[in-house]
Coordinates of C-alpha atoms in Angstrom, one line a residue:
Chain A
M1 CA 0.4 0.0 0.3
T2 CA 1.3 3.4 -0.7
A3 CA 1.2 6.0 1.7
E4 CA -1.5 9.4 1.0
R5 CA 0.9 12.1 -0.4
V6 CA -0.1 14.9 1.7
V7 CA 1.9 18.1 0.4
E8 CA 3.9 17.7 -2.8
A9 CA 5.4 20.8 -4.8
R10 CA 7.0 20.7 -8.3
H11 CA 9.3 23.4 -9.4
L12 CA 8.5 25.8 -6.3
V13 CA 10.0 29.4 -6.8
K14 CA 9.6 32.3 -4.4
R15 CA 11.1 35.7 -5.7
F16 CA 10.9 38.7 -3.7
G17 CA 11.4 41.4 -6.2
S18 CA 14.7 40.5 -8.0
F19 CA 16.1 38.0 -5.0
E20 CA 15.3 34.5 -5.4
A21 CA 14.7 32.9 -2.4
V22 CA 13.6 29.8 -2.8
K23 CA 14.9 28.6 -6.8
G24 CA 12.9 25.7 -7.8
I25 CA 12.5 23.0 -5.8
D26 CA 10.6 19.8 -5.7
V27 CA 9.3 18.3 -2.8
A28 CA 7.0 15.5 -1.7
I29 CA 5.5 14.3 1.7
D30 CA 3.7 11.5 3.0
R31 CA 1.4 11.0 5.9
G32 CA 3.2 10.0 9.1
E33 CA 6.2 11.1 8.1
S34 CA 8.1 13.4 9.9
F35 CA 10.2 15.4 7.1
G36 CA 13.1 17.9 7.6
F37 CA 14.6 21.1 5.7
L38 CA 18.1 21.4 7.2
G39 CA 20.5 24.0 6.1
P40 CA 22.0 27.3 7.0
N41 CA 20.1 30.9 7.6
G42 CA 19.2 32.3 4.5
A43 CA 18.7 28.9 2.9
G44 CA 15.3 29.5 1.7
K45 CA 13.8 27.5 4.5
T46 CA 11.0 29.8 5.9
S47 CA 10.1 30.9 2.3
T48 CA 9.1 26.9 1.9
M49 CA 7.5 26.8 4.8
R50 CA 5.3 30.3 4.5
M51 CA 4.7 28.5 0.6
M52 CA 3.9 25.0 2.6
S53 CA 1.7 26.7 5.3
A54 CA -0.8 28.0 2.2
V55 CA 0.0 31.8 3.8
S56 CA 2.5 32.9 1.0
Q57 CA 1.7 31.5 -2.7
P58 CA 4.6 30.4 -4.8
T59 CA 5.8 32.8 -7.7
E60 CA 6.3 29.7 -10.0
G61 CA 5.5 26.2 -9.8
T62 CA 2.7 24.3 -8.2
I63 CA 2.1 23.0 -5.0
T64 CA -0.9 21.0 -3.2
I65 CA -1.6 20.8 0.0
F66 CA -4.0 17.6 1.0
G67 CA -4.6 17.6 -2.8
L68 CA -5.8 21.0 -2.7
D69 CA -4.9 24.7 -4.4
P70 CA -3.7 26.8 -2.2
R71 CA -4.3 29.6 -4.3
T72 CA -8.3 28.9 -3.9
D73 CA -8.6 26.6 -0.7
G74 CA -6.4 28.5 1.6
P75 CA -9.0 28.6 4.5
D76 CA -9.8 24.8 4.0
I77 CA -6.1 24.2 3.6
R78 CA -5.1 26.2 7.0
R79 CA -8.1 24.4 9.3
R80 CA -6.2 21.1 8.6
L81 CA -2.7 22.5 9.3
G82 CA -0.6 23.7 12.7
V83 CA 1.7 26.1 12.1
V84 CA 4.6 27.0 14.4
A85 CA 6.6 30.1 13.2
Q86 CA 9.8 31.1 14.2
E87 CA 8.6 34.1 16.1
D88 CA 6.2 32.7 18.9
S89 CA 3.9 36.1 18.2
L90 CA 1.4 35.0 21.1
E91 CA -0.8 37.3 23.3
L92 CA 1.2 38.6 25.6
E93 CA -1.4 40.7 27.5
L94 CA -3.4 37.5 28.0
S95 CA -3.4 34.8 29.8
V96 CA -2.0 31.3 28.7
R97 CA -5.4 29.5 28.9
L98 CA -7.2 32.4 27.0
N99 CA -4.4 32.1 24.6
L100 CA -5.3 29.0 23.7
E101 CA -8.9 29.4 23.9
M102 CA -8.6 32.9 21.5
F103 CA -6.6 30.7 18.8
G104 CA -9.4 27.9 18.9
R105 CA -11.9 30.4 18.0
Y106 CA -10.3 31.4 14.8
F107 CA -10.8 28.0 13.7
D108 CA -14.8 28.6 14.4
L109 CA -14.3 25.6 17.2
P110 CA -17.1 25.6 19.6
R111 CA -16.6 26.8 23.2
R112 CA -16.8 23.2 24.9
V113 CA -14.7 21.9 22.2
V114 CA -12.4 24.4 22.8
R115 CA -12.3 24.4 26.4
E116 CA -11.7 20.3 26.6
R117 CA -8.7 20.5 24.3
V118 CA -7.5 23.4 26.4
D119 CA -7.0 21.2 29.5
E120 CA -5.0 18.8 27.4
L121 CA -2.6 20.9 25.9
L122 CA -2.0 22.4 29.0
D123 CA -1.2 19.4 30.2
F124 CA 0.6 18.4 27.2
A125 CA 3.3 21.4 27.0
Q126 CA 3.7 21.1 30.9
L127 CA 1.4 24.6 31.3
T128 CA -1.1 23.5 33.7
E129 CA -0.3 25.8 36.7
R130 CA 0.9 28.2 34.5
A131 CA -2.5 28.5 32.9
D132 CA -3.7 31.6 34.8
D133 CA -0.4 33.4 34.0
K134 CA 0.2 36.1 31.6
V135 CA 2.2 35.1 29.0
D136 CA 4.7 38.1 29.0
N137 CA 5.5 36.5 32.5
L138 CA 6.7 33.4 30.8
S139 CA 9.9 31.8 30.4
G140 CA 11.2 31.4 26.3
G141 CA 10.8 27.7 26.6
M142 CA 7.4 28.4 27.9
K143 CA 6.3 30.3 26.0
R144 CA 7.5 27.9 22.6
R145 CA 5.5 25.2 24.4
L146 CA 2.7 27.3 24.1
T147 CA 3.0 27.9 20.8
I148 CA 3.6 24.6 19.8
A149 CA -0.1 24.2 22.3
R150 CA -1.5 26.2 19.8
G151 CA -0.7 24.9 17.2
L152 CA -2.2 21.3 17.9
I153 CA -5.6 23.3 19.1
N154 CA -7.2 22.1 16.1
Q155 CA -5.9 18.8 15.9
P156 CA -4.0 19.3 12.6
E157 CA -2.9 16.5 10.1
I158 CA 0.2 18.0 9.6
L159 CA 2.5 20.4 12.0
I160 CA 4.7 22.4 10.4
L161 CA 7.7 24.0 12.8
D162 CA 9.7 26.7 11.8
E163 CA 13.3 26.4 13.8
P164 CA 11.6 24.9 16.5
T165 CA 14.1 25.0 19.2
T166 CA 16.0 28.2 18.1
G167 CA 17.0 29.9 21.3
L168 CA 16.3 27.6 23.7
D169 CA 18.9 25.7 26.3
P170 CA 19.4 22.1 25.7
Q171 CA 17.1 21.1 28.5
A172 CA 13.7 23.3 27.0
R173 CA 15.5 21.3 23.4
H174 CA 15.1 18.0 24.7
L175 CA 11.2 18.4 26.5
L176 CA 10.2 19.6 23.1
W177 CA 11.7 16.7 21.3
D178 CA 10.1 14.6 23.9
R179 CA 6.6 16.0 22.8
L180 CA 7.6 16.1 19.1
Y181 CA 7.9 12.4 19.2
R182 CA 5.1 11.8 20.9
L183 CA 2.8 13.5 18.2
K184 CA 4.8 11.5 15.7
R185 CA 3.7 8.3 17.5
E186 CA 0.1 9.7 17.6
G187 CA 0.4 10.0 13.9
V188 CA 0.8 13.5 13.0
T189 CA 2.7 14.4 10.2
L190 CA 5.8 16.8 11.6
I191 CA 7.7 19.2 8.8
I192 CA 10.5 20.7 10.4
T193 CA 13.2 23.1 9.7
T194 CA 15.9 23.4 11.3
H195 CA 19.7 24.4 11.8
Y196 CA 20.7 22.1 14.0
M197 CA 22.0 19.0 12.5
D198 CA 21.4 17.0 15.8
E199 CA 17.9 18.1 15.6
A200 CA 17.4 16.9 11.9
E201 CA 19.1 13.7 13.5
Q202 CA 16.5 13.1 16.0
L203 CA 13.5 13.9 14.7
C204 CA 13.4 13.0 10.8
D205 CA 12.4 10.2 9.0
R206 CA 13.6 12.1 6.0
L207 CA 15.0 15.2 5.1
V208 CA 16.4 17.6 2.4
V209 CA 19.6 19.7 2.7
M210 CA 18.8 23.0 1.5
D211 CA 21.5 25.3 0.5
R212 CA 20.9 28.8 -1.4
G213 CA 17.3 28.2 -2.6
T214 CA 18.1 25.0 -4.0
I215 CA 18.0 21.3 -2.3
V216 CA 21.5 20.1 -2.6
A217 CA 21.1 16.3 -1.0
E218 CA 17.4 14.4 -0.2
G219 CA 17.2 10.9 1.9
A220 CA 17.0 9.3 5.4
P221 CA 19.4 10.8 7.9
R222 CA 21.6 7.9 8.2
T223 CA 21.6 7.5 4.3
L224 CA 23.1 10.5 3.7
I225 CA 25.4 10.6 6.3
E226 CA 26.7 6.8 4.2
R227 CA 26.4 8.4 0.6
Y228 CA 28.4 11.6 1.4
S229 CA 31.0 11.1 4.2
T230 CA 32.9 8.4 5.7
R231 CA 32.1 6.2 9.3
E232 CA 34.4 8.4 11.1
V233 CA 35.6 11.7 11.3
V234 CA 39.1 12.8 13.2
E235 CA 39.4 16.2 14.1
L236 CA 42.8 18.1 14.9
R237 CA 43.7 21.3 16.4
F238 CA 47.4 22.5 15.8
S239 CA 48.7 25.7 17.4
T240 CA 48.9 27.8 14.5
D241 CA 47.3 30.3 12.8
D242 CA 47.1 29.1 9.1
H243 CA 45.5 24.8 9.3
E244 CA 45.8 25.2 5.9
E245 CA 49.5 24.2 6.2
F246 CA 48.3 21.0 7.1
H247 CA 46.1 19.9 4.0
S248 CA 48.8 18.2 1.7
R249 CA 50.6 16.7 5.3
L250 CA 47.3 15.0 6.3
S251 CA 46.0 14.2 3.0
P252 CA 47.6 10.6 2.5
F253 CA 45.8 9.9 6.2
A254 CA 42.4 10.4 5.0
E255 CA 39.5 9.9 2.1
R256 CA 39.2 13.4 2.5
V257 CA 40.5 16.4 4.1
E258 CA 38.2 19.5 5.1
V259 CA 40.2 22.8 6.6
L260 CA 38.2 24.9 8.9
P261 CA 39.4 27.8 10.5
D262 CA 40.2 26.3 13.7
R263 CA 40.8 22.9 12.9
V264 CA 41.4 20.0 10.3
L265 CA 38.6 17.1 9.3
L266 CA 39.7 14.1 8.3
Y267 CA 37.4 11.6 6.8
V268 CA 37.9 8.3 7.7
N269 CA 36.6 4.5 8.5
E270 CA 38.8 3.9 11.6
G271 CA 39.2 7.4 13.4
D272 CA 41.7 5.7 16.1
E273 CA 43.9 3.9 13.9
T274 CA 44.2 7.2 11.5
L275 CA 45.3 9.0 15.0
M276 CA 48.0 6.3 15.7
E277 CA 49.5 6.5 12.2
I278 CA 49.4 10.4 12.5
H279 CA 51.0 10.3 15.6
A280 CA 53.7 7.7 14.3
A281 CA 54.2 10.4 11.4
G282 CA 55.6 12.6 14.0
I283 CA 52.2 15.0 13.4
T284 CA 51.5 16.5 16.8
P285 CA 48.4 18.6 17.2
S286 CA 47.4 20.2 20.3
S287 CA 44.2 18.3 20.5
A288 CA 42.3 15.3 18.7
L289 CA 38.7 14.2 18.7
V290 CA 37.3 11.0 16.8
R291 CA 33.7 11.2 16.4
R292 CA 30.7 9.4 14.4
S293 CA 29.9 11.9 11.0
S294 CA 27.0 13.5 11.4
L295 CA 25.0 15.7 8.9
E296 CA 27.2 18.4 9.8
D297 CA 30.0 16.6 7.5
V298 CA 27.2 16.0 4.6
F299 CA 26.4 19.4 4.6
L300 CA 30.2 20.6 4.9
H301 CA 30.9 18.4 1.8
L302 CA 28.0 19.4 0.0
T303 CA 28.7 23.1 -0.2
G304 CA 31.6 23.4 1.3
R305 CA 30.4 25.6 4.3
T306 CA 29.3 24.2 7.9
L307 CA 25.8 25.1 8.7
T308 CA 26.2 28.0 11.1
D309 CA 28.5 29.9 9.0
Chain B
M1 CA -18.4 31.7 2.4
T2 CA -16.0 32.2 -1.0
R3 CA -12.3 33.1 -0.7
L4 CA -13.6 35.8 -3.5
A5 CA -15.6 37.6 -0.6
L6 CA -14.1 41.0 -1.9
F7 CA -14.0 42.7 1.5
G8 CA -13.9 39.4 4.2
T9 CA -16.0 37.3 5.3
R10 CA -18.1 36.8 8.5
R11 CA -14.5 35.0 9.8
S12 CA -13.7 38.8 10.6
L13 CA -16.0 39.0 13.8
R14 CA -13.4 36.6 15.7
I15 CA -11.1 39.9 15.3
L16 CA -14.1 41.7 17.6
E17 CA -14.3 39.0 19.8
R18 CA -10.1 39.3 20.0
N19 CA -9.9 42.5 20.6
A20 CA -12.5 42.4 23.0
L21 CA -11.0 39.9 25.1
V22 CA -7.7 42.1 25.4
Y23 CA -8.8 45.3 25.8
R24 CA -11.0 43.8 28.5
S25 CA -7.8 43.5 30.6
Q26 CA -7.1 47.7 29.5
W27 CA -10.3 48.5 30.8
L28 CA -9.1 52.1 32.1
M29 CA -8.7 53.0 28.2
L30 CA -12.5 51.7 27.3
V31 CA -13.5 54.4 30.4
S32 CA -11.5 57.3 29.1
G33 CA -13.5 57.1 25.9
F34 CA -16.6 58.1 27.8
F35 CA -15.4 61.2 29.5
E36 CA -14.1 62.5 25.9
P37 CA -17.6 64.1 25.2
L38 CA -17.8 65.2 28.1
F39 CA -14.7 67.3 28.5
Y40 CA -15.4 68.1 24.2
L41 CA -19.2 69.2 25.2
L42 CA -17.9 71.0 28.6
S43 CA -14.8 72.8 27.6
I44 CA -15.7 74.3 23.8
G45 CA -19.5 74.0 24.5
I46 CA -20.1 75.7 27.9
G47 CA -16.8 77.7 27.5
L48 CA -17.6 79.5 24.1
N49 CA -21.4 79.2 24.6
H50 CA -21.3 82.3 26.7
L51 CA -19.0 84.5 24.2
V52 CA -20.3 83.3 21.4
G53 CA -24.1 83.7 21.8
D54 CA -26.8 82.3 19.3
L55 CA -26.6 81.1 15.5
H56 CA -28.8 81.6 12.8
V57 CA -29.3 78.0 11.2
H58 CA -31.0 77.9 8.2
G59 CA -34.0 80.3 9.7
R60 CA -33.3 78.6 13.3
V61 CA -32.0 80.6 16.0
V62 CA -29.8 77.8 18.3
S63 CA -26.9 77.9 21.0
Y64 CA -23.5 78.0 19.8
A65 CA -23.3 74.9 22.2
T66 CA -26.1 73.2 20.4
F67 CA -24.7 73.9 17.0
V68 CA -21.0 72.7 18.0
A69 CA -22.0 69.3 19.7
P70 CA -22.7 67.6 16.4
G71 CA -19.2 68.8 15.1
M72 CA -17.9 67.7 18.7
L73 CA -19.5 64.3 18.1
A74 CA -17.8 63.7 14.6
T75 CA -14.7 65.0 15.6
S76 CA -15.1 62.7 18.6
A77 CA -16.0 59.6 16.4
M78 CA -12.8 60.4 13.8
N79 CA -10.3 60.5 16.6
G80 CA -11.3 56.9 18.4
A81 CA -11.5 55.4 14.7
M82 CA -8.2 56.8 13.7
I83 CA -6.5 56.1 17.4
D84 CA -8.0 52.4 17.1
T85 CA -6.8 51.9 13.5
V86 CA -3.5 53.8 12.8
F87 CA -2.1 53.5 16.0
N88 CA -3.0 49.8 17.8
T89 CA -3.3 48.5 14.2
F90 CA 0.5 49.4 13.2
F91 CA 1.3 48.0 16.7
K92 CA 0.2 44.7 15.7
L93 CA 0.9 44.8 12.3
K94 CA 4.6 45.9 12.5
I95 CA 5.7 45.5 16.3
S96 CA 3.7 42.3 18.0
H97 CA 3.3 40.7 14.6
T98 CA -0.2 39.6 16.0
Y99 CA -1.7 39.0 12.4
D100 CA 1.3 36.9 11.6
A101 CA 0.1 33.9 13.6
L102 CA -3.9 34.7 13.0
L103 CA -3.2 34.1 9.1
S104 CA -1.8 30.4 9.8
T105 CA -6.2 29.7 10.9
P106 CA -8.5 29.9 8.6
L107 CA -9.0 33.3 8.5
E108 CA -7.5 35.6 5.5
V109 CA -6.4 39.1 5.1
T110 CA -9.3 40.6 4.1
D111 CA -11.1 39.2 7.2
V112 CA -8.3 41.0 9.4
A113 CA -8.8 44.2 7.9
L114 CA -12.3 44.0 8.1
G115 CA -12.3 42.9 11.8
E116 CA -10.4 45.8 12.9
V117 CA -13.4 47.8 11.2
W118 CA -16.0 46.0 13.2
W119 CA -13.6 46.6 16.3
A120 CA -14.0 50.0 15.8
L121 CA -17.8 50.4 14.7
A122 CA -18.4 48.6 17.9
R123 CA -16.5 51.2 19.8
A124 CA -18.5 53.6 18.2
T125 CA -21.5 52.1 18.9
V126 CA -21.0 52.5 22.9
Y127 CA -19.0 56.0 22.6
G128 CA -21.6 57.3 20.3
A129 CA -24.3 56.7 22.4
S130 CA -22.9 58.0 25.7
F131 CA -22.3 61.3 23.9
I132 CA -25.5 61.9 22.7
A133 CA -26.6 61.0 26.2
C134 CA -24.6 63.2 27.4
M135 CA -25.8 66.5 24.7
A136 CA -29.5 65.4 25.5
L137 CA -28.4 65.7 29.5
L138 CA -26.7 69.4 29.1
G139 CA -29.7 70.7 26.7
D140 CA -27.4 71.0 23.7
A141 CA -29.6 68.6 21.5
G142 CA -31.2 70.5 18.8
S143 CA -34.0 67.6 18.5
W144 CA -35.4 64.3 19.2
W145 CA -34.1 63.8 15.8
V146 CA -30.9 63.4 17.6
V147 CA -31.1 60.1 17.8
L148 CA -29.9 59.7 14.6
C149 CA -26.8 61.1 15.5
W150 CA -26.4 57.5 16.7
P151 CA -25.9 56.0 13.0
G152 CA -24.5 58.8 11.6
A153 CA -21.8 58.9 14.4
I154 CA -20.8 54.7 13.6
L155 CA -21.1 56.0 9.7
T156 CA -18.3 58.9 10.4
S157 CA -16.0 55.9 12.2
L158 CA -16.4 54.0 9.2
A159 CA -15.3 56.3 6.9
F160 CA -12.0 57.4 9.5
S161 CA -11.2 53.7 10.5
C162 CA -11.2 52.3 6.9
I163 CA -8.6 55.7 5.8
G164 CA -7.0 54.8 9.2
L165 CA -6.4 51.1 8.6
A166 CA -5.3 51.9 4.8
A167 CA -3.0 54.9 6.5
C168 CA -1.8 52.3 8.9
T169 CA 0.2 50.4 6.3
Y170 CA 2.4 53.1 5.3
V171 CA 3.5 53.7 8.7
R172 CA 7.3 53.0 8.9
S173 CA 8.1 53.9 12.2
W174 CA 6.4 56.0 15.2
Q175 CA 7.9 58.7 13.7
D176 CA 5.6 58.9 10.8
F177 CA 2.7 59.4 13.0
D178 CA 3.6 62.9 13.2
L179 CA 2.5 62.9 9.4
V180 CA -0.8 61.5 10.7
T181 CA -1.6 64.2 13.1
L182 CA -0.2 66.5 10.4
V183 CA -3.0 65.7 8.5
Q184 CA -5.8 65.1 11.5
L185 CA -5.2 68.3 13.0
P186 CA -6.1 70.8 9.9
L187 CA -8.8 68.4 9.2
F188 CA -10.1 69.2 12.8
L189 CA -9.3 72.8 12.5
F190 CA -11.1 73.1 8.8
S191 CA -13.5 71.2 8.9
A192 CA -16.7 73.7 9.8
T193 CA -16.6 71.7 12.8
F194 CA -16.8 74.7 15.1
F195 CA -17.9 77.3 12.8
P196 CA -20.5 77.7 9.6
I197 CA -18.6 76.6 6.3
S198 CA -20.4 80.5 4.9
L199 CA -17.7 81.8 7.1
Y200 CA -15.1 80.7 4.9
P201 CA -14.2 82.5 1.3
R202 CA -15.9 80.3 -1.4
W203 CA -12.5 78.9 -2.9
L204 CA -11.8 77.5 0.5
G205 CA -15.5 76.3 1.3
A206 CA -14.8 74.3 -2.1
I207 CA -11.6 72.7 -0.4
V208 CA -13.2 72.6 2.6
S209 CA -16.2 70.3 1.0
F210 CA -14.2 67.5 0.7
S211 CA -12.9 66.8 4.3
P212 CA -15.0 63.5 5.4
L213 CA -15.2 65.4 8.4
Y214 CA -16.5 68.5 7.2
Q215 CA -19.4 65.9 5.8
S216 CA -20.1 64.2 8.8
A217 CA -20.3 67.0 10.9
S218 CA -22.5 68.5 8.3
L219 CA -24.6 65.6 8.0
L220 CA -24.9 65.3 12.3
R221 CA -25.8 68.6 12.5
G222 CA -28.5 68.2 10.3
F223 CA -29.9 65.5 12.4
S224 CA -29.0 67.0 15.7
L225 CA -31.4 70.1 14.4
G226 CA -33.9 68.1 12.8
Q227 CA -33.2 69.8 9.1
F228 CA -33.0 67.7 6.5
D229 CA -32.4 67.6 2.8
W230 CA -31.0 66.0 0.0
M231 CA -27.6 67.0 0.8
M232 CA -27.5 64.4 3.5
V233 CA -27.9 61.7 1.2
I234 CA -24.6 62.7 -0.4
R235 CA -22.5 63.3 2.5
A236 CA -23.8 60.1 3.7
G237 CA -22.6 58.2 0.1
Y238 CA -19.3 60.2 0.2
L239 CA -18.6 58.7 3.5
V240 CA -19.6 55.3 2.3
A241 CA -17.5 55.8 -0.4
I242 CA -14.4 56.4 1.4
A243 CA -14.6 53.6 3.8
L244 CA -15.2 51.2 0.4
V245 CA -12.4 52.8 -1.1
G246 CA -9.9 52.6 2.2
L247 CA -10.6 49.5 3.4
R248 CA -10.2 48.2 -0.4
I249 CA -6.6 49.6 -0.1
A250 CA -5.7 48.4 3.3
S251 CA -6.7 45.3 2.4
Q252 CA -4.2 45.2 -0.6
R253 CA -1.8 46.7 1.5
F254 CA -2.2 44.3 4.2
R255 CA -1.9 41.4 1.9
R256 CA 1.3 42.8 0.5
I257 CA 2.8 43.0 4.1
L258 CA 1.4 40.0 5.9
T259 CA 2.0 37.2 2.8
P260 CA 4.2 38.8 0.9

């Protein structure tokens, strides 16, 4: 049985004046999937998200959501979507509870239904004890959880999250991830943008790597790592101003060498072995680290830049 | 409900609901709206009444307070609508980004613009009633027809809230509000709100007749004094036309700003 297509975009282009933010991408997302857009700031992720949210219209190309055209069926599409934008834009003057209740009203939900759901969502977002506090007084992590809870008030079939954990401390991030796993288990389709590779690895079944408005790679996180990187990476730092000078000296030890401003990365299969060989050859880095390959390495390989550039 | 609804759909009423909820916690601001008419009537009405004495309006002798009260009502309706739409909407549009979240729901841009107009009208309904009650209590009502000033004030609010909504989309920063004041003040001073337009030279009178505040004040004055003529239909039509054009511009500009 083939899964139901919930989002299908063909040759999607978004232009703002002469600036082309999205340059003709193709994306297909199935029901129940958790799908990621990984890329640095300015890659065109948010523009893509806004088109998938049926909020902004593509300049060129077509997009269908639930098989509907956002140009003509915007309200009917958005009724079935939950959107968590980068900015919380909550009603700061209102209480946590009223924020959720009012949002439910925008979906034409009866008050009785809204009240029931609000109690569940407060529990889900771990905000029950703060229900009657003004939103202005909440911490950043709490506001973010409230924004996600708000996006769930209409029990959406797709939840779209734009940089959901940017600016949160590690503890708040893990709590959020946990909530998102729960939604995934309940069958909600998740569409997530992030510039954190660990987030993409943790949450996404499948993802596309975006750079400068185009898709440079697509697949499951593990598949991408296997395809574009080696099993392990040796990170070496030297006490020097220019790591570039080590490029040629280290090339014989690795399949590929990447030089960053503050360190050299060696792409190898057995990191510890490589490290011993380097020491044996009389090369002495000031620090050395062996780790597994990540999506960060995939991105570096594909674009020549790091995700946080 | 079709998406083609030019001026928004029934969902625009959710904005009214939202504003009522938010301003409930700012009740002081709402109460101040009740005092404004009293201040107008007491200061200009009673104060100038003794200096100016009686006036002849279309063959009828009325006190200056009776003459000026409808003008003050029109001004109050204008100010209320402009404050709501220009200042508050600018804040929601460009500072707090309130609308960004709203547009991820079934609401459309046109619903948001229309919703803000509903809110301005709701406030005008309440303030207009209290203003007219004050007029009656202070003896400044020209006749029982003064009750027609109520829908008249709401119509005035409609025209100015649509103008204000369109204007607020052009505001780039708080400094630009000076420009709004720069338009609003001469409108208030030159719209024959506190003296008859016949005192102006002909050419100036012709210019003033384009002022929506002048048209509104004349309309309300006619209602208050119970003096009706066909010009009033044109005046009302002018205000409606301004409202439609303003709302259309506002919706289009909202779309450009909110869903680029």
